Amino acid sequence: MKRLNIVLIGMGRIGQMHLKNISTLPEMFNVVGIADPFSDKLADLADEYNVPKFSKDYKELLDKEKVDCVLIASATNTHAEIIREAAGRHLDIICEKPIDTDINRIKDLLKYVDECGVKLQIGFNRRFDHNFAKIRSYVQNNVLGTPQIVKISSRDPEPPTMDYVKVSGGLFFDMMIHDLDLIRYLSDSEVEEVTAKGAVLVDPNIGKLGDIDTAIVTLKFRNGALGVIDNSRQAVYGYDQRAEVFGPKGMAKADNDRNSTVELNLKDNTQLDKMPWFFIDRYKQAYISELAAFYQSVANDKPLVVSGIDGLRAVQLAEACRKSLDSGKTVKVEY
Amino acid sequence: MKRLNIVLIGMGRIGQMHLKNISTLPEMFNVVGIADPFSDKLADLADEYNVPKFSKDYKELLDKEKVDCVLIASATNTHAEIIREAAGRHLDIICEKPIDTDINRIKDLLKYVDECGVKLQIGFNRRFDHNFAKIRSYVQNNVLGTPQIVKISSRDPEPPTMDYVKVSGGLFFDMMIHDLDLIRYLSDSEVEEVTAKGAVLVDPNIGKLGDIDTAIVTLKFRNGALGVIDNSRQAVYGYDQRAEVFGPKGMAKADNDRNSTVELNLKDNTQLDKMPWFFIDRYKQAYISELAAFYQSVANDKPLVVSGIDGLRAVQLAEACRKSLDSGKTVKVEY
Amino acid sequence: MKRLNIVLIGMGRIGQMHLKNISTLPEMFNVVGIADPFSDKLADLADEYNVPKFSKDYKELLDKEKVDCVLIASATNTHAEIIREAAGRHLDIICEKPIDTDINRIKDLLKYVDECGVKLQIGFNRRFDHNFAKIRSYVQNNVLGTPQIVKISSRDPEPPTMDYVKVSGGLFFDMMIHDLDLIRYLSDSEVEEVTAKGAVLVDPNIGKLGDIDTAIVTLKFRNGALGVIDNSRQAVYGYDQRAEVFGPKGMAKADNDRNSTVELNLKDNTQLDKMPWFFIDRYKQAYISELAAFYQSVANDKPLVVSGIDGLRAVQLAEACRKSLDSGKTVKVEY
Amino acid sequence: MKRLNIVLIGMGRIGQMHLKNISTLPEMFNVVGIADPFSDKLADLADEYNVPKFSKDYKELLDKEKVDCVLIASATNTHAEIIREAAGRHLDIICEKPIDTDINRIKDLLKYVDECGVKLQIGFNRRFDHNFAKIRSYVQNNVLGTPQIVKISSRDPEPPTMDYVKVSGGLFFDMMIHDLDLIRYLSDSEVEEVTAKGAVLVDPNIGKLGDIDTAIVTLKFRNGALGVIDNSRQAVYGYDQRAEVFGPKGMAKADNDRNSTVELNLKDNTQLDKMPWFFIDRYKQAYISELAAFYQSVANDKPLVVSGIDGLRAVQLAEACRKSLDSGKTVKVEY
C-alpha cells in the first residue's frame, strides 16, 4: 500500500483533531506539511507529530512535487479559494463542510474541480459513523426495501456562542446541514420538497439574531419516501444523535452511543451511562474512518463516499429550508 | 368501595373484550346487562360471565333503577344516539372513540351531556398505557420542563380490509386520531396548526379509494412546542408504538414493548423477542386501566382522564389534517 | 370448553390472589367454594367473587359431586393432609410449594396420589413466567444445543421478618427452592451434585437464627452442564430475577422486567423505569398462566408442566444444598 | 508534558498491536527501538512507524542513555529475564501477562524489581476497559457499598489450537487468569478460597490433553463477598465479556459491547448488531488506555493500576483453581 503525502491547511481545533487522527493511520498518510495563517503553534505541532514543514502560507507547501493531497480545515470563507489552488495543482482534496455558502459559486467550483480531474471529498463525517453506516448498509443491501419513512433526531448539548450564531448562516446551514446530508444518504434518494417549522425555545437571544433554535423539517423524496428531521440547539442530557429508516421489509433504528454498557441499579433509580459529549467524542471513529475512505478513493481509485455534489446538495437543501421557514410554505427544492 | 352496575352496549369484538376486562375488576363493576341488536351470542356470553340480563334492544336494559353506567362499544354511527339516551337517564357513560364524525353534532351532544350532569369518558385507551402514562407523569410533574418537541411513531402491523378503508373516514380519522389525542396529552397543550404530508406506499388500492397509507404530520402547540406524528398502515415487524417528549430539563422516550426480555444470541445474529401483535395485545392492560379510571371518576368523583372535549378535539385535529393534506398547506385548527 | 368446578383452600394473601386470578378465567373455572379455618373474610370474599359456598372446614366443601378440583394455598404443614383428602375423593389438585418439608412423607404422598389417579400440580409459578418460558422453549426446541452453562440470579427486594426466618426452613428451602426447580426446568436435566457457599451479609440477626442471607450454589447436571444460582435476601434496587442458558449453538438470557420501556434522559443521568415490586407483581401473569396450564392438564389431559415429582426434586436439592453448606463439601444429590 | 522514550521487545501480533497503539499517543511516547529475535519484519515496521533503531537483540537497544522504559510482549518464558535486564538498567517496565508461571520465581523477581526502584506494570488490560472501569469506579466511590456478590462471565468465540492448549498451562492459567485478576479489582478485596468445577463440553481433544474447556469457579473474599466466574472456550455468538457487582446499596452490571446501537426489526425477528470479534477488537481502547496509565505512572509518579503484585496474585489464584479442580475440594489460597 502506497502512503500518501498530505498537507493540512487550517490548524484550529478541527485541524488539530485531523492531524492527530492522521497520525493513527501511518500506513496510509505521511503528513508533509501543516499551514495556518494565524496559528502560533505550528512549530510545536510540527515537532510533536514529526511534520517536516510548516508555514503561515499554505501555497508554499503546495509548490512541491512530493504532495499528493490536501486536507482543508480552515475558515469556511477560504474553502473555495484553497480548493481552486489545490485542484489547479492536481492535488486531491478533502475539505470540511460546507464548501461555500453561495450555490452558484459552489457550482462553478465543482466544474473547475471536475476539469482538473482531482478528487474532492466533503467532510460529512456522519456518513462514516458506525451506527449510521450500519443503517446505510441495510438500505443499500435492500434489507429494508425502498425506504418509506426516514427520521433523524439531532440535538446539540449546548447552544453555540452568540458570536457564532451571528455568522453561522443559521441553524439550517450550520447544524441541520449534517442531517440534510445524512437523510439523503440514508434514504438513498433525492429530496423533492421540504417544509420547515421552527421556534425559539432555548434562548431568546438566538431569536433576536433572526435565527431559530428548535426545528422540525419534513421532506418528500423522489423515491416516494417521507422524511423528518428534528433539531434543538440544547439537549441538557447530551448530544442526541439518532436515525431510523422504515421500509416495506423492515425498520432499522440507531440509538445513542453511551460511554459504557454499565447499568447502575440503585434504590431510587436505574441509570445508564452518559452519552459521549458532543461531536468530537461522538464521531471520534467516524473522523478517522472518513480519512481512511479518502485514502481508498485516492490511492485505489474507489468512488468517493461524499462527493462535491453531495456538498452542493446539502447547501441547496438548507437554502430550501430557510425559504420554507420564511414563507410558511412547502418549498420545492431547485437543483 | 361501592360497586357500579354497568350495562354494555355492543357485543362485537371490542365489546366482548370489555366484558372480559370488566370481569377482572369484580370489586368495581357488576355487569347487569349486555345488549347488541345483531349478536346471536348474547345468551352464551351472559351465561359465561354471569350477566343476569341481555337484550337486542339496549333501551330495555336502561329502564331500570339499578343501572349506574353504560359502556358503549357499538358502531360509530350509533354512539351519538346511545349517549343521548343514557345521559337522559342520568347514567354515566364510557364510549369508544370516536364520539361521532360530525363536529357540530358532537358539540351539540356534549352540551346535552353537560346539561344532564353525567360523566362521559371517551375510549382513548392509549392514555392509560404504562409507557405513555409514564411519560405523561414526567410532563405533569415538570420533570422535563415545558415540552419543546413531541414525537409519536405509530404503525400498524397490517392494513385494514378495503371494506373498512371505504367507510373508515380515512387514515387521519380511524388511525391517527389516537395519536392526535395522545400528542395533546403528552404535550399538555393544544394544537394551533397542523401540516400533513401523505403518500400511498403500502397498497395502491388504498390510494384508489382516495386514502393514504403513510403520513407525517407536524404540529405547533400553544405552549410553543413542535410536534410530529408518523403513521404507516403496515409495519411488517409488528405494531410499532413509540413516543417521546423533549423539554429544557430532559427527554423521555418510550420504546416498544416486547413479549419477553429474552435476548437470543446465535452465531449469525442476536435476536430480541417479538412485539405484542396489534392493539388488543399491546394495550391489554391499558384497556383495563381505562375501566378502573372510569370507576374512580364515577364512584369517587375524580376528574375524567379523557373527557368528551378530548373526544371532540381529536376529531377537529383529524379534520384539520385532512384539509392540510388536500390543500398542501399548513392549516390553523379551528375550535 | 368445559368449565371446572374448583374449591380454594387457604384464603391468606396468596389464596386471595389465586381467587382474583381465577376470576379472570371464567371460561375455565367456576369457583364453587372457598375455605379457611382462620379467615374472617370468607363471607365478604364469597360475596365479591360470587362464590356460592364457604366454610372454615374445607372438607365440607369437598363432599360434593360437583367439585372437579382443588387449589391448596394453606400453611405448608397442612398441604400433605389436604392433598390426601382431595386425592382420596378423586379430585385433581394444584398445590402451593413446597408439598412438605419431609422427603419421605412426600414420597409416600406421591405414591398415594398416583394410586388415586389424580393430577397434582405444584405451584412453581416461575416456569410460567414469560421470560423463563421463552428460554425453556429455546432449550426444548434445541435452538441452543445441549446446555453447557445455566445461570440464575434471584434476589429479593427485602428480607422476610425474623418470625418467618425462624420457621421457614432456611434460605435453601424457602427462597432458593424456586431457583432449584427453575434450573432443572431450564437445563432440561437432573442435578448430580451441588456445592453451596453462603454468608451473612445482609442482617446479622439472620445469622443468629442459624440461617444465611447470601448464597452461591454451583451444580453439575447429568447432561454434563454446569450451573450456578446466586441469592440475596435484599436487593435494594428491587426484585432481581434473571436467568441464562448457554449451549453450543447459542445463549439466551432473560433480563429483569421493568414497569415501562421509558428511558428518562436528564442532565445528570439517564434512568430506566423501576422493576415490578416483588413476586406478586413480577409473576402476576405467571400465576394466571399456571392456572390455565392446570386447566389444560385436567380438562384436556395434557401433561403437567410441574408434577409432584418436580415438587419432590426441589426439596431434595434444597436438602443437598444445606448438607453442602454445613459440611463445606460438594454433595451428591440422592434421589 | 515530557515524552517517554520507549523500546518495544517482541514484535509478534501483540507487540505490533502495541506499536500501532503507541503511535496514537505521540504526546506521551517516542518509540526509540523495537526488538525481536525471530521477526523478519523489523526493518519494515521501523520504517512505517518512524522508529530509529531495531535489533534482533533487545539488549543492544537498552544500552543507551536515551531510553526511559520498555514494553515486553515477547514469549512468556522470556519475561523474567527481560524484566531483570531492564530493571537492572533502571528502566520502567510494562510487561504482558503472565510475569511467569512459577510462583517462587515471580516472588524473587518482584523483590529484585523493588530493589531496583523501577515501576512494573502488568498487562491486565481489562482493568482499563470502559465497562469494567466504570464498575470499578462505582466500587471505589462506595456507590454500591461493600461488595456482596461479584460475577464475571467470560467466554471466547473459539477455542485455541491444540498446539496452544498443550503449552498454555491450562484454562485457569491462560484464560481465566484475566478474570481472576478482574474479580480482585472489581471486588476490591483478596480471595480467601476457591472452588473450581470444570467440564469438557466443547472439544474432547482438549480433555485428552488434560485440560477443561468449561468452568465455573466460586470464590470467597476477605471482605465477606462471594464471587463466581464462568468460562467457556467457545461461544459461537461471539466474545462474551460481562461483569457485575452487587452490594448493599446497589448493583452495577456491564453487558457486552456491540459494533453499533442499530436495532434491525424484520418480519421474523428483531436483531442487534454483532459483538466485537475477540480481544483485539473488544479491548482496543483498553490496550491504549493501559499505555496512557503507564505513562501517568512513570512520567507523573502516579500509582500503578496493575502492579507486579497483581501479576503474582493472578498466578496464585490460577494455581489454587487447578488444585481445587484436581482435588474436588474447596482450596484456601496461599499467599
Coordinates of C-alpha atoms in Angstrom, one line a residue, chain B residues 4-329:
Chain B
L4 CA -71.1 0.1 40.0
N5 CA -73.9 -1.6 38.0
I6 CA -73.0 -1.4 34.4
V7 CA -74.6 -2.2 31.1
L8 CA -72.5 -3.0 28.0
I9 CA -73.9 -2.0 24.6
G10 CA -72.3 -3.6 21.6
M11 CA -71.0 -7.1 21.8
G12 CA -68.7 -7.2 18.8
R13 CA -65.0 -8.0 19.2
I14 CA -64.3 -4.9 21.2
G15 CA -67.4 -5.1 23.3
Q16 CA -66.6 -8.7 24.3
M17 CA -63.1 -7.6 25.2
H18 CA -64.5 -5.0 27.5
L19 CA -66.8 -7.7 29.0
K20 CA -63.8 -9.9 29.8
N21 CA -61.8 -7.0 31.2
I22 CA -64.6 -5.9 33.4
S23 CA -64.8 -9.4 34.8
T24 CA -61.3 -8.9 36.2
L25 CA -62.5 -5.9 38.2
P26 CA -65.2 -7.5 40.3
E27 CA -64.6 -5.1 43.2
M28 CA -65.5 -2.2 40.9
F29 CA -68.3 -3.4 38.5
N30 CA -71.3 -5.6 38.3
V31 CA -72.3 -6.3 34.8
V32 CA -76.1 -6.1 35.0
G33 CA -76.8 -6.4 31.2
I34 CA -75.4 -6.7 27.8
A35 CA -77.1 -5.6 24.6
D36 CA -76.5 -5.9 20.8
P37 CA -79.0 -5.7 18.0
F38 CA -77.2 -8.2 15.8
S39 CA -75.3 -10.6 18.0
D40 CA -76.5 -14.2 18.4
K41 CA -74.1 -14.9 21.2
L42 CA -75.8 -12.8 23.9
A43 CA -77.2 -15.8 25.8
D44 CA -73.9 -17.6 25.8
L45 CA -72.0 -14.6 26.9
A46 CA -74.5 -13.8 29.7
D47 CA -74.1 -17.4 30.9
E48 CA -70.3 -17.4 30.8
Y49 CA -69.9 -14.1 32.6
N50 CA -72.9 -14.5 35.0
V51 CA -74.7 -11.5 33.5
P52 CA -78.4 -11.5 34.6
K53 CA -79.9 -9.7 31.6
F54 CA -79.4 -9.4 27.9
S55 CA -81.3 -7.9 25.0
K56 CA -81.2 -6.9 21.4
D57 CA -82.6 -3.6 22.5
Y58 CA -80.3 -1.7 24.8
K59 CA -83.1 0.6 26.0
E60 CA -84.8 -2.3 27.7
L61 CA -81.8 -2.7 29.9
L62 CA -81.5 1.0 30.8
D63 CA -85.1 1.4 32.0
K64 CA -84.0 0.2 35.5
E65 CA -83.3 1.8 38.8
K66 CA -80.4 -0.5 39.3
V67 CA -78.1 0.8 36.5
D68 CA -75.3 3.3 37.2
C69 CA -73.5 3.5 34.0
V70 CA -73.1 2.2 30.4
L71 CA -70.2 1.2 28.2
I72 CA -70.8 1.9 24.5
A73 CA -68.8 -0.3 22.1
S74 CA -71.4 -0.3 19.2
A75 CA -70.9 1.0 15.7
T76 CA -69.7 4.6 15.5
N77 CA -72.8 5.9 13.8
T78 CA -74.9 4.7 16.8
H79 CA -72.7 6.4 19.5
A80 CA -74.5 9.8 19.5
E81 CA -78.0 8.3 19.9
I82 CA -77.0 5.9 22.7
I83 CA -75.1 8.6 24.6
R84 CA -78.2 10.8 24.3
E85 CA -80.4 8.0 25.7
A86 CA -78.1 7.2 28.5
A87 CA -77.4 10.8 29.5
G88 CA -81.1 11.5 29.5
R89 CA -81.5 8.7 32.1
H90 CA -78.7 10.2 34.2
L91 CA -76.3 7.3 33.6
D92 CA -72.6 7.9 33.4
I93 CA -71.0 6.8 30.1
I94 CA -67.8 5.4 28.8
C95 CA -67.9 5.4 25.0
E96 CA -65.5 4.0 22.4
K97 CA -63.9 6.6 20.1
P98 CA -64.9 8.5 18.0
I99 CA -68.0 10.1 19.5
D100 CA -69.1 10.9 16.0
T101 CA -67.6 12.1 12.8
D102 CA -69.6 15.3 12.6
I103 CA -68.1 18.1 14.7
N104 CA -71.3 20.1 15.1
R105 CA -73.2 17.0 16.2
I106 CA -70.5 16.3 18.7
K107 CA -70.7 19.8 20.1
D108 CA -74.5 19.6 20.5
L109 CA -74.2 16.2 22.2
L110 CA -71.5 17.4 24.6
K111 CA -73.7 20.3 25.6
Y112 CA -76.6 17.9 26.3
V113 CA -74.4 15.6 28.3
D114 CA -73.3 18.6 30.3
E115 CA -76.8 19.6 31.0
C116 CA -77.7 16.1 32.1
G117 CA -74.8 16.3 34.6
V118 CA -73.4 12.9 33.7
K119 CA -69.8 11.8 33.1
L120 CA -68.7 10.9 29.6
Q121 CA -65.3 9.2 29.2
I122 CA -64.0 8.5 25.7
G123 CA -62.1 5.3 24.8
F124 CA -58.7 6.8 24.1
N125 CA -57.1 3.8 25.8
R126 CA -53.5 4.8 25.0
R127 CA -53.6 7.5 27.7
F128 CA -53.7 4.6 30.1
D129 CA -50.8 2.6 28.6
H130 CA -48.0 2.0 31.1
N131 CA -45.4 3.6 28.7
F132 CA -47.3 6.7 27.7
A133 CA -48.7 7.3 31.1
K134 CA -45.2 7.3 32.5
I135 CA -44.1 10.0 30.0
R136 CA -47.3 11.9 30.9
S137 CA -46.4 11.8 34.6
Y138 CA -42.9 13.2 33.8
V139 CA -44.6 16.1 31.9
Q140 CA -47.2 16.8 34.6
N141 CA -44.5 16.7 37.3
N142 CA -42.4 19.1 35.3
V143 CA -39.5 16.7 35.2
L144 CA -38.8 17.7 31.6
G145 CA -39.9 21.3 31.7
T146 CA -42.4 22.7 29.2
P147 CA -42.3 20.4 26.1
Q148 CA -40.3 21.7 23.1
I149 CA -40.5 18.7 20.8
V150 CA -43.1 15.9 21.0
K151 CA -42.9 12.8 18.7
I152 CA -45.1 9.8 18.1
S153 CA -44.4 6.9 15.8
S154 CA -47.5 4.7 15.3
R155 CA -47.6 2.0 12.7
D156 CA -50.0 -0.9 12.3
P157 CA -48.8 -4.4 11.6
E158 CA -51.1 -4.8 8.6
P159 CA -53.5 -2.7 6.7
P160 CA -57.2 -3.0 7.3
T161 CA -59.5 -4.5 4.7
M162 CA -60.6 -2.4 1.7
D163 CA -64.1 -2.6 3.0
Y164 CA -63.0 -0.9 6.2
V165 CA -61.0 1.7 4.3
K166 CA -64.1 2.6 2.3
V167 CA -66.0 3.6 5.4
S168 CA -63.4 4.5 8.0
G169 CA -63.2 8.2 7.1
G170 CA -59.5 7.8 6.2
L171 CA -56.2 7.4 7.9
F172 CA -56.5 10.6 9.9
F173 CA -59.9 9.6 11.3
D174 CA -59.5 5.9 12.0
M175 CA -55.8 5.6 12.8
M176 CA -54.0 8.8 13.5
I177 CA -56.9 10.0 15.7
H178 CA -55.4 8.0 18.5
D179 CA -52.0 9.8 18.1
L180 CA -53.7 13.2 17.7
D181 CA -55.3 12.6 21.1
L182 CA -52.1 11.2 22.6
I183 CA -49.9 14.1 21.4
R184 CA -52.3 16.6 23.1
Y185 CA -52.0 14.5 26.3
L186 CA -48.2 14.2 26.2
S187 CA -47.6 17.9 25.2
D188 CA -50.1 19.1 27.8
S189 CA -51.1 21.8 25.3
E190 CA -53.5 22.5 22.5
V191 CA -52.6 22.3 18.8
E192 CA -52.6 25.6 16.9
E193 CA -51.7 24.4 13.4
V194 CA -51.0 21.2 11.5
T195 CA -49.2 20.3 8.3
A196 CA -49.9 16.9 6.8
K197 CA -47.9 15.0 4.3
G198 CA -49.1 11.7 3.0
A199 CA -48.3 9.0 0.5
V200 CA -49.5 5.7 -0.9
L201 CA -46.6 3.4 -0.4
V202 CA -48.2 0.2 1.1
D203 CA -51.1 -0.6 -1.2
P204 CA -52.2 1.2 -4.4
N205 CA -55.8 0.1 -3.7
I206 CA -55.8 2.3 -0.7
G207 CA -54.9 5.2 -3.0
K208 CA -57.6 4.3 -5.4
L209 CA -60.1 4.7 -2.6
G210 CA -58.9 8.2 -2.0
D211 CA -56.9 7.5 1.1
I212 CA -53.2 7.4 2.0
D213 CA -51.3 4.7 3.9
T214 CA -48.2 6.6 5.0
A215 CA -48.3 10.0 6.7
I216 CA -46.2 12.5 8.6
V217 CA -47.9 15.4 10.4
T218 CA -46.1 18.3 12.0
L219 CA -47.9 20.3 14.7
K220 CA -47.4 23.6 16.5
F221 CA -48.7 23.8 20.0
R222 CA -50.0 26.7 22.0
N223 CA -47.1 26.3 24.5
G224 CA -44.6 26.8 21.7
A225 CA -43.7 23.1 21.2
L226 CA -43.3 21.5 17.8
G227 CA -44.7 18.0 17.3
V228 CA -44.6 15.3 14.7
I229 CA -46.5 12.1 14.2
D230 CA -45.7 9.4 11.7
N231 CA -48.1 6.7 10.6
S232 CA -47.9 3.7 8.4
R233 CA -50.6 1.1 7.7
Q234 CA -48.1 -1.7 7.6
A235 CA -45.0 -2.4 9.6
V236 CA -44.1 -5.9 8.8
Y237 CA -42.1 -6.3 12.0
G238 CA -45.1 -5.6 14.2
Y239 CA -47.3 -3.0 15.9
D240 CA -44.8 -0.1 16.3
Q241 CA -45.9 2.2 19.1
R242 CA -43.4 4.8 20.4
A243 CA -43.5 8.3 21.8
E244 CA -41.0 10.9 23.0
V245 CA -41.2 14.3 24.8
F246 CA -38.2 16.6 24.8
G247 CA -38.0 19.6 27.0
P248 CA -35.5 22.0 28.5
K249 CA -34.8 19.8 31.5
G250 CA -34.7 16.4 29.8
M251 CA -36.2 13.9 27.4
A252 CA -38.4 10.8 28.0
K253 CA -38.9 8.2 25.3
A254 CA -40.9 5.1 25.3
D255 CA -39.7 2.2 23.1
N256 CA -41.9 -0.7 22.0
D257 CA -42.9 -3.5 24.4
R258 CA -41.7 -7.0 23.7
N259 CA -43.2 -10.3 24.8
S260 CA -40.2 -11.1 27.0
T261 CA -36.9 -9.6 27.9
V262 CA -35.0 -12.6 26.4
E263 CA -32.0 -11.8 24.2
L264 CA -31.1 -14.8 22.0
N265 CA -27.5 -14.8 20.9
L266 CA -26.9 -17.0 17.9
K267 CA -23.9 -17.5 15.6
D268 CA -25.5 -15.3 12.9
N269 CA -27.3 -12.7 14.9
T270 CA -28.7 -11.6 18.3
Q271 CA -32.4 -11.5 18.5
L272 CA -34.9 -9.8 20.7
D273 CA -38.4 -11.1 21.3
K274 CA -41.4 -10.1 19.2
M275 CA -43.6 -7.1 19.9
P276 CA -47.2 -7.8 21.0
W277 CA -49.4 -8.4 18.0
F278 CA -51.6 -5.4 17.4
F279 CA -53.7 -3.3 19.8
I280 CA -55.7 -5.9 21.7
D281 CA -52.4 -7.4 22.9
R282 CA -50.4 -4.3 23.1
Y283 CA -52.9 -2.3 25.1
K284 CA -54.3 -5.1 27.1
Q285 CA -53.5 -3.5 30.4
A286 CA -54.5 -0.1 29.1
Y287 CA -58.0 -1.3 28.3
I288 CA -58.4 -2.5 31.9
S289 CA -56.9 0.7 33.4
E290 CA -59.3 2.9 31.5
L291 CA -62.1 1.0 33.1
A292 CA -60.6 1.4 36.5
A293 CA -60.1 5.2 35.9
F294 CA -63.7 5.4 34.8
Y295 CA -64.7 3.8 38.0
Q296 CA -62.7 6.3 40.0
S297 CA -64.3 9.2 38.2
V298 CA -67.8 7.9 38.7
A299 CA -67.6 6.3 42.2
N300 CA -65.2 8.8 43.7
D301 CA -65.9 11.8 41.6
K302 CA -62.3 12.1 40.3
P303 CA -61.8 14.2 37.2
L304 CA -62.0 12.3 33.9
V305 CA -58.7 11.4 32.2
V306 CA -60.4 11.5 28.8
S307 CA -63.4 13.8 28.6
G308 CA -65.9 14.5 25.8
I309 CA -64.0 17.6 25.0
D310 CA -61.0 15.4 24.3
G311 CA -63.1 13.3 22.0
L312 CA -64.1 16.5 20.2
R313 CA -60.6 17.8 19.9
A314 CA -59.3 14.6 18.3
V315 CA -61.9 14.8 15.5
Q316 CA -61.2 18.5 15.0
L317 CA -57.5 17.7 14.6
A318 CA -58.2 14.9 12.2
E319 CA -60.3 17.3 10.2
A320 CA -57.5 19.8 10.1
C321 CA -55.0 17.2 8.9
R322 CA -57.3 16.2 6.0
K323 CA -57.6 19.8 5.0
S324 CA -53.9 20.3 5.1
L325 CA -53.3 17.2 3.0
D326 CA -55.9 18.2 0.5
S327 CA -54.6 21.8 0.2
G328 CA -50.9 21.1 0.5
K329 CA -50.8 23.9 3.1

